Amino acid sequence: MRDGEIFIGVVEETPHEDTVTDVMAKTMVNWGVKHVFRLVGHSNLGLADALRRREEAGELEFIGIRHEGAAAFAASAYGKLTGRPAACLTIAGPGATNLLTGLWDAKVDRSPVLALTGQVNTQVLGPGAFQEVDLAGAFGPSRRGARPF
């Protein structure tokens, strides 16, 4: 307080140092990904923040979607209509499995799509952690030898 007024000091932000997710986001932009249809949650916050920084730099559009399946179908439709890749971003476990139908649609029509999901911490993989799903098994080839996504 000074002269009856209240002043609040704000600490100046330190410059951002690139993380692995920043490198991923920049690589996606270099690959030509200009649209990311996303549902953000605790398991993908690092990548979501890196993608937000790319949006602020004017390099891509980060589009909020209300369901993961809609994100996959939107990315598939974008690829079909433009011939350029789009991405869909979801949370771990059941959020990731919600991509299956939209990604199958993209596979059948050969639409360029990049699917990005969160994952549970590696130290709790295996014993059945909250929202843990074997994503490699879910999205991998079937037992009949079909090609993976």
C-alpha positions as a printed Julia matrix, in Angstrom:
149×3 Matrix{Float64}:
   0.0     0.0     0.0
   1.16    3.46   -0.93
  -0.8     6.6    -0.32
  -3.99    4.59    0.27
  -3.6     2.63   -2.98
  -2.85   -1.06   -3.31
  -0.11   -2.17   -5.68
   0.64   -5.76   -6.62
   4.02   -6.83   -7.87
   4.04   -9.25  -10.76
   7.13  -11.33  -11.31
   8.41  -11.03  -14.86
   8.12  -14.32  -16.75
  11.34  -16.03  -17.67
  11.81  -16.77  -21.36
  10.42  -20.16  -22.42
  12.97  -22.9   -23.02
  11.98  -25.49  -25.63
  10.88  -28.89  -24.37
  10.47  -32.2   -26.19
   6.83  -31.29  -26.87
   7.94  -27.99  -28.44
  10.17  -29.97  -30.8
   7.22  -32.27  -31.59
   4.96  -29.29  -32.35
   7.57  -27.61  -34.55
   8.15  -30.91  -36.38
   4.42  -31.25  -37.03
   4.37  -27.76  -38.52
   7.39  -28.66  -40.69
   5.47  -31.75  -41.88
   2.66  -29.46  -43.05
   0.2   -29.94  -40.19
  -1.71  -26.66  -39.97
  -4.83  -27.82  -38.07
  -5.09  -29.75  -34.81
  -8.54  -30.86  -33.64
  -8.18  -31.3   -29.9
  -9.62  -32.31  -26.59
  -7.21  -31.27  -23.83
  -6.86  -33.08  -20.51
  -4.29  -33.78  -17.82
  -2.42  -36.44  -19.81
  -1.65  -34.21  -22.81
  -1.15  -30.78  -21.24
   2.53  -30.49  -22.21
   1.85  -31.07  -25.9
  -1.29  -28.94  -25.79
   0.76  -26.05  -24.39
   3.42  -26.5   -27.09
   0.73  -26.51  -29.8
  -0.81  -23.39  -28.27
   2.56  -21.65  -28.62
   2.65  -22.65  -32.32
  -0.85  -21.2   -32.7
   0.26  -17.95  -31.06
   3.16  -17.88  -33.56
   0.59  -18.12  -36.39
   1.85  -21.52  -37.55
  -1.25  -23.64  -36.94
  -4.86  -23.56  -35.8
  -5.71  -25.35  -32.53
  -9.43  -26.21  -32.75
 -11.42  -27.3   -29.71
 -13.68  -30.34  -30.18
 -16.18  -31.79  -27.67
 -15.54  -35.49  -28.38
 -12.45  -37.39  -29.46
 -14.35  -39.24  -32.18
 -15.33  -35.91  -33.71
 -11.67  -34.86  -33.67
 -10.65  -37.96  -35.64
 -13.46  -37.51  -38.17
 -12.63  -33.8   -38.54
  -8.96  -34.59  -39.19
  -9.98  -37.32  -41.66
 -12.37  -34.99  -43.51
  -9.75  -32.24  -43.65
  -7.27  -34.67  -45.18
  -9.8   -35.95  -47.71
 -10.8   -32.46  -48.81
  -7.35  -30.89  -48.97
  -4.9   -33.76  -49.37
  -2.89  -32.25  -46.51
  -2.48  -33.81  -43.05
  -4.38  -32.67  -39.97
  -3.94  -33.93  -36.42
  -6.29  -34.99  -33.66
  -5.22  -34.75  -30.01
  -6.86  -36.65  -27.15
  -6.27  -37.7   -23.59
  -5.06  -41.12  -22.45
  -7.0   -44.36  -22.31
 -10.66  -44.19  -23.22
 -10.18  -40.8   -24.87
  -7.65  -42.35  -27.22
  -9.87  -45.34  -28.03
 -12.62  -42.91  -29.06
 -10.43  -42.11  -32.1
 -10.74  -45.61  -33.56
 -13.75  -45.15  -35.86
 -12.56  -41.82  -37.28
  -9.05  -43.16  -37.84
 -10.44  -46.25  -39.56
 -12.39  -43.91  -41.83
  -9.13  -42.1   -42.64
  -7.32  -45.38  -43.26
  -9.96  -46.74  -45.64
  -9.99  -43.51  -47.66
  -6.21  -42.97  -47.38
  -6.63  -39.61  -45.71
  -3.47  -38.18  -44.1
  -4.06  -37.95  -40.34
  -1.75  -37.69  -37.35
  -3.25  -39.07  -34.12
  -1.77  -37.8   -30.85
  -2.77  -39.1   -27.42
  -1.79  -38.69  -23.84
  -0.53  -41.65  -21.83
  -0.32  -42.59  -18.16
   3.05  -42.25  -16.45
   5.48  -44.99  -17.44
   6.06  -46.05  -13.84
   2.41  -47.17  -13.56
   2.1   -48.88  -16.96
   1.11  -52.52  -16.69
  -0.69  -52.95  -13.38
  -3.87  -51.28  -14.64
  -3.46  -47.62  -13.72
  -6.36  -45.19  -14.05
  -7.14  -44.69  -17.75
  -4.44  -47.11  -18.87
  -5.17  -48.77  -22.2
  -2.78  -50.79  -24.38
  -2.83  -48.28  -27.23
  -0.29  -50.19  -29.33
  -2.55  -53.24  -29.12
  -5.72  -51.25  -29.78
  -4.35  -49.48  -32.84
  -2.03  -52.23  -34.08
  -2.68  -54.94  -36.65
  -5.41  -57.49  -36.09
  -4.63  -61.16  -35.57
  -5.56  -61.81  -39.18
  -2.54  -59.86  -40.35
  -4.24  -56.64  -41.42
  -1.94  -53.66  -41.63
  -1.93  -51.3   -38.61
  -3.31  -47.8   -38.78
